Amino acid sequence: VKIMYEDGNLLTENEVLDILPAQPDTISLGQESLIVAYLTGTLNGDPGIGIPDKYIRFQSILPEDGPDGSIDFGEMNPEYVKTDESGMVSSIFTPLSQTGFGKIRVTYEDLIDETYINVEAGDAINLEIEIPTDNNLMVTGGGGSESVTITAVIKDGGGNTVNEPYAIIFSVPCPFPIDGSCPMGDGDFSNDIMLDGIPSSGSIPTVITETASGEASVTLNSGNRPGIV
């Protein structure tokens, strides 16, 4: 950016407002990103002259407008910034509880420029089990549904599913319906309660599954004994 000083206001033409890519352009909840923009113009035939002392507005919004117009996405601090002697302004983007892609917009009079930022979920805070809609199973050979899918969801403090993979341990603790004492049974594990169809072999049924997009699932298979699991 070229800088030229002159008594009084700079009389520029062909003004241009440019926003730089967010630094960084991918962050997690709880982090921040620096947004920089430049206001320049042509002075005496010389382009790229920084225009000082002009207020630029920063906005952080969703990429798509809602029925009533733009929708806020995070916040910019400060929202209005005066250009320095080189025509530069900067503001800090801070996500709130939303994740996904946001649009950063700068405006000066009728000039607009935009860039994008990606906000990922924060650290894992909560582990939730989604209750199946039909959680009544028939015993093996009972003529009805003998299995159900159990899904665990990992979320951050804002209620968003996390992006990083986590190993989830699914298990069926004693007591559960089984022939004989739990978990040893009678030695025939082929007709006992299983996870993902894997016989327990005398220990409590256990399966480790890695999350994808914050979710992991396992199949619970009924055994030949009725009861509560």
Short mmCIF file of C-alpha atoms in Angstrom, two decimals:
data_model
loop_
_atom_site.label_atom_id
_atom_site.label_comp_id
_atom_site.label_asym_id
_atom_site.label_seq_id
_atom_site.Cartn_x
_atom_site.Cartn_y
_atom_site.Cartn_z
CA VAL A 1 0.00 0.00 0.00
CA LYS A 2 1.36 3.42 -0.94
CA ILE A 3 1.04 6.31 1.49
CA MET A 4 0.88 9.95 0.39
CA TYR A 5 0.40 12.93 2.68
CA GLU A 6 -1.33 16.12 1.70
CA ASP A 7 -2.68 19.13 3.57
CA GLY A 8 -6.35 18.63 4.24
CA ASN A 9 -8.34 15.61 3.03
CA LEU A 10 -7.00 13.26 0.40
CA LEU A 11 -8.97 13.72 -2.81
CA THR A 12 -8.92 10.19 -4.15
CA GLU A 13 -10.92 8.39 -6.79
CA ASN A 14 -11.53 4.78 -7.73
CA GLU A 15 -11.67 3.81 -4.07
CA VAL A 16 -11.24 0.12 -3.32
CA LEU A 17 -12.03 -1.81 -0.13
CA ASP A 18 -10.16 -5.10 0.25
CA ILE A 19 -10.50 -7.64 3.05
CA LEU A 20 -7.71 -10.13 3.63
CA PRO A 21 -8.28 -13.81 4.49
CA ALA A 22 -8.99 -14.34 8.17
CA GLN A 23 -5.94 -15.19 10.26
CA PRO A 24 -6.49 -18.02 10.98
CA ASP A 25 -9.42 -18.92 8.74
CA THR A 26 -10.32 -22.04 10.77
CA ILE A 27 -10.76 -21.79 14.53
CA SER A 28 -12.52 -23.59 17.36
CA LEU A 29 -15.01 -22.22 19.84
CA GLY A 30 -13.10 -20.23 22.44
CA GLN A 31 -10.52 -19.00 19.92
CA GLU A 32 -10.30 -15.75 17.95
CA SER A 33 -9.33 -14.64 14.46
CA LEU A 34 -7.79 -11.38 13.20
CA ILE A 35 -9.58 -9.65 10.31
CA VAL A 36 -7.68 -6.99 8.33
CA ALA A 37 -8.93 -4.76 5.52
CA TYR A 38 -7.53 -1.89 3.44
CA LEU A 39 -9.21 1.18 1.96
CA THR A 40 -7.24 2.57 -0.97
CA GLY A 41 -7.76 4.88 -3.91
CA THR A 42 -6.12 6.64 -6.82
CA LEU A 43 -4.50 10.02 -6.16
CA ASN A 44 -3.09 12.12 -9.01
CA GLY A 45 -3.10 9.03 -11.22
CA ASP A 46 -1.22 6.96 -8.64
CA PRO A 47 -3.31 3.89 -7.56
CA GLY A 48 -3.13 2.03 -4.26
CA ILE A 49 -2.92 5.08 -2.01
CA GLY A 50 -4.07 4.36 1.53
CA ILE A 51 -7.03 6.48 2.65
CA PRO A 52 -6.83 7.41 6.35
CA ASP A 53 -9.44 8.50 8.90
CA LYS A 54 -12.43 6.68 7.38
CA TYR A 55 -14.70 4.42 9.43
CA ILE A 56 -15.05 0.84 8.19
CA ARG A 57 -17.78 -1.45 9.49
CA PHE A 58 -17.08 -5.10 10.30
CA GLN A 59 -19.89 -7.69 10.37
CA SER A 60 -19.88 -11.44 11.00
CA ILE A 61 -22.95 -13.15 9.56
CA LEU A 62 -24.17 -16.48 8.23
CA PRO A 63 -23.38 -17.16 4.54
CA GLU A 64 -27.09 -17.24 3.68
CA ASP A 65 -29.61 -14.57 4.67
CA GLY A 66 -32.74 -15.43 6.60
CA PRO A 67 -36.29 -14.25 5.77
CA ASP A 68 -35.61 -10.94 7.51
CA GLY A 69 -32.10 -10.37 6.17
CA SER A 70 -28.65 -11.21 7.46
CA ILE A 71 -28.20 -13.36 10.57
CA ASP A 72 -25.41 -12.70 13.05
CA PHE A 73 -22.65 -15.28 13.41
CA GLY A 74 -20.32 -14.63 16.31
CA GLU A 75 -19.22 -11.04 16.92
CA MET A 76 -16.69 -8.47 15.71
CA ASN A 77 -14.83 -6.28 18.18
CA PRO A 78 -14.77 -3.44 17.43
CA GLU A 79 -17.54 -3.17 14.87
CA TYR A 80 -16.49 0.24 13.54
CA VAL A 81 -12.81 1.04 13.03
CA LYS A 82 -11.10 4.15 11.62
CA THR A 83 -8.43 3.56 8.96
CA ASP A 84 -4.85 4.41 9.87
CA GLU A 85 -2.40 6.38 7.71
CA SER A 86 -1.98 3.39 5.37
CA GLY A 87 -5.75 2.84 5.00
CA MET A 88 -5.65 -0.28 7.15
CA VAL A 89 -8.22 -1.39 9.71
CA SER A 90 -8.45 -4.53 11.83
CA SER A 91 -10.97 -6.19 14.08
CA ILE A 92 -11.20 -9.43 16.06
CA PHE A 93 -13.77 -12.12 15.26
CA THR A 94 -14.96 -14.17 18.23
CA PRO A 95 -17.38 -17.10 17.81
CA LEU A 96 -20.15 -17.50 20.34
CA SER A 97 -21.92 -20.88 20.37
CA GLN A 98 -22.43 -21.53 16.64
CA THR A 99 -20.18 -23.70 14.50
CA GLY A 100 -19.81 -23.97 10.74
CA PHE A 101 -18.98 -21.38 8.10
CA GLY A 102 -19.47 -17.67 8.67
CA LYS A 103 -19.06 -14.68 6.39
CA ILE A 104 -17.01 -11.66 7.44
CA ARG A 105 -18.14 -8.47 5.68
CA VAL A 106 -16.53 -5.01 5.61
CA THR A 107 -18.36 -1.96 4.29
CA TYR A 108 -17.51 1.66 3.59
CA GLU A 109 -20.26 3.75 2.01
CA ASP A 110 -21.25 1.66 -1.05
CA LEU A 111 -18.08 -0.49 -1.02
CA ILE A 112 -18.36 -4.08 0.26
CA ASP A 113 -15.91 -6.94 0.49
CA GLU A 114 -16.23 -10.34 2.14
CA THR A 115 -14.26 -13.36 3.29
CA TYR A 116 -15.17 -16.58 5.08
CA ILE A 117 -14.22 -18.29 8.31
CA ASN A 118 -14.80 -21.81 9.58
CA VAL A 119 -15.66 -22.37 13.24
CA GLU A 120 -15.26 -25.88 14.60
CA ALA A 121 -16.60 -27.31 17.83
CA GLY A 122 -14.62 -26.88 21.02
CA ASP A 123 -13.39 -29.44 23.52
CA ALA A 124 -15.59 -32.40 24.42
CA ILE A 125 -17.66 -31.65 27.51
CA ASN A 126 -20.81 -33.78 27.38
CA LEU A 127 -21.56 -37.36 26.43
CA GLU A 128 -25.19 -38.14 25.65
CA ILE A 129 -26.96 -41.38 24.75
CA GLU A 130 -29.80 -41.10 22.26
CA ILE A 131 -32.72 -43.16 23.51
CA PRO A 132 -34.03 -45.49 20.77
CA THR A 133 -37.64 -44.89 19.80
CA ASP A 134 -38.35 -48.62 20.16
CA ASN A 135 -36.39 -50.01 23.09
CA ASN A 136 -38.49 -53.13 23.70
CA LEU A 137 -36.77 -56.22 22.30
CA MET A 138 -37.87 -59.82 22.03
CA VAL A 139 -35.69 -62.62 23.30
CA THR A 140 -33.79 -64.61 20.71
CA GLY A 141 -36.27 -66.57 18.60
CA GLY A 142 -39.22 -64.70 20.10
CA GLY A 143 -40.53 -63.57 16.75
CA GLY A 144 -39.98 -59.83 17.09
CA SER A 145 -37.18 -57.30 16.96
CA GLU A 146 -34.07 -58.79 18.57
CA SER A 147 -31.67 -55.83 18.22
CA VAL A 148 -31.56 -52.07 18.59
CA THR A 149 -28.99 -49.39 17.70
CA ILE A 150 -27.58 -47.31 20.56
CA THR A 151 -25.96 -43.98 19.61
CA ALA A 152 -23.70 -41.86 21.80
CA VAL A 153 -23.10 -38.20 20.94
CA ILE A 154 -20.18 -36.09 22.19
CA LYS A 155 -20.79 -32.34 22.45
CA ASP A 156 -18.84 -29.29 23.48
CA GLY A 157 -19.92 -26.70 26.03
CA GLY A 158 -22.09 -24.95 23.46
CA GLY A 159 -24.08 -28.09 22.62
CA ASN A 160 -22.34 -28.64 19.27
CA THR A 161 -21.15 -32.09 18.21
CA VAL A 162 -17.36 -32.24 18.28
CA ASN A 163 -15.20 -32.63 15.18
CA GLU A 164 -12.28 -34.55 16.68
CA PRO A 165 -12.64 -38.37 16.85
CA TYR A 166 -13.04 -39.99 20.26
CA ALA A 167 -13.05 -43.65 21.30
CA ILE A 168 -16.37 -44.54 22.92
CA ILE A 169 -16.59 -47.60 25.16
CA PHE A 170 -20.00 -49.29 25.06
CA SER A 171 -20.62 -51.95 27.70
CA VAL A 172 -23.47 -53.82 29.38
CA PRO A 173 -22.74 -53.98 33.13
CA CYS A 174 -24.06 -56.62 35.47
CA PRO A 175 -26.70 -57.47 36.34
CA PHE A 176 -28.22 -58.31 32.96
CA PRO A 177 -30.41 -61.28 31.89
CA ILE A 178 -28.20 -64.35 31.40
CA ASP A 179 -28.29 -68.11 32.04
CA GLY A 180 -26.35 -68.48 35.26
CA SER A 181 -24.39 -65.92 37.24
CA CYS A 182 -23.46 -62.62 35.60
CA PRO A 183 -21.27 -62.31 33.59
CA MET A 184 -19.98 -65.92 33.35
CA GLY A 185 -23.36 -67.51 32.60
CA ASP A 186 -23.53 -71.19 31.76
CA GLY A 187 -20.60 -71.21 29.38
CA ASP A 188 -22.72 -71.00 26.22
CA PHE A 189 -22.33 -67.38 25.11
CA SER A 190 -23.95 -67.78 21.70
CA ASN A 191 -27.44 -67.04 23.07
CA ASP A 192 -26.51 -64.33 25.58
CA ILE A 193 -26.82 -60.55 25.23
CA MET A 194 -24.21 -59.19 22.79
CA LEU A 195 -22.94 -55.90 21.36
CA ASP A 196 -22.48 -55.83 17.58
CA GLY A 197 -23.17 -59.58 17.56
CA ILE A 198 -19.92 -60.38 19.40
CA PRO A 199 -20.17 -63.10 22.12
CA SER A 200 -18.92 -61.86 25.49
CA SER A 201 -16.97 -65.04 26.33
CA GLY A 202 -17.55 -64.74 30.07
CA SER A 203 -16.96 -61.01 30.54
CA ILE A 204 -19.39 -58.10 30.30
CA PRO A 205 -20.22 -57.26 26.67
CA THR A 206 -17.89 -54.43 25.58
CA VAL A 207 -17.26 -52.70 22.25
CA ILE A 208 -15.02 -49.70 21.50
CA THR A 209 -16.14 -47.50 18.61
CA GLU A 210 -14.60 -44.28 17.28
CA THR A 211 -16.84 -41.29 16.73
CA ALA A 212 -17.48 -39.78 13.31
CA SER A 213 -18.77 -36.19 13.39
CA GLY A 214 -19.24 -36.56 17.12
CA GLU A 215 -21.35 -39.74 17.00
CA ALA A 216 -20.69 -43.43 17.61
CA SER A 217 -23.15 -46.32 17.49
CA VAL A 218 -23.38 -49.93 18.57
CA THR A 219 -25.98 -52.67 18.09
CA LEU A 220 -27.43 -54.32 21.19
CA ASN A 221 -28.52 -57.90 20.51
CA SER A 222 -30.97 -59.60 22.87
CA GLY A 223 -30.24 -62.95 24.47
CA ASN A 224 -32.54 -65.81 25.38
CA ARG A 225 -33.50 -64.46 28.79
CA PRO A 226 -36.05 -61.64 29.41
CA GLY A 227 -35.26 -58.71 31.69
CA ILE A 228 -33.92 -55.18 31.85
CA VAL A 229 -30.57 -54.13 30.38
#
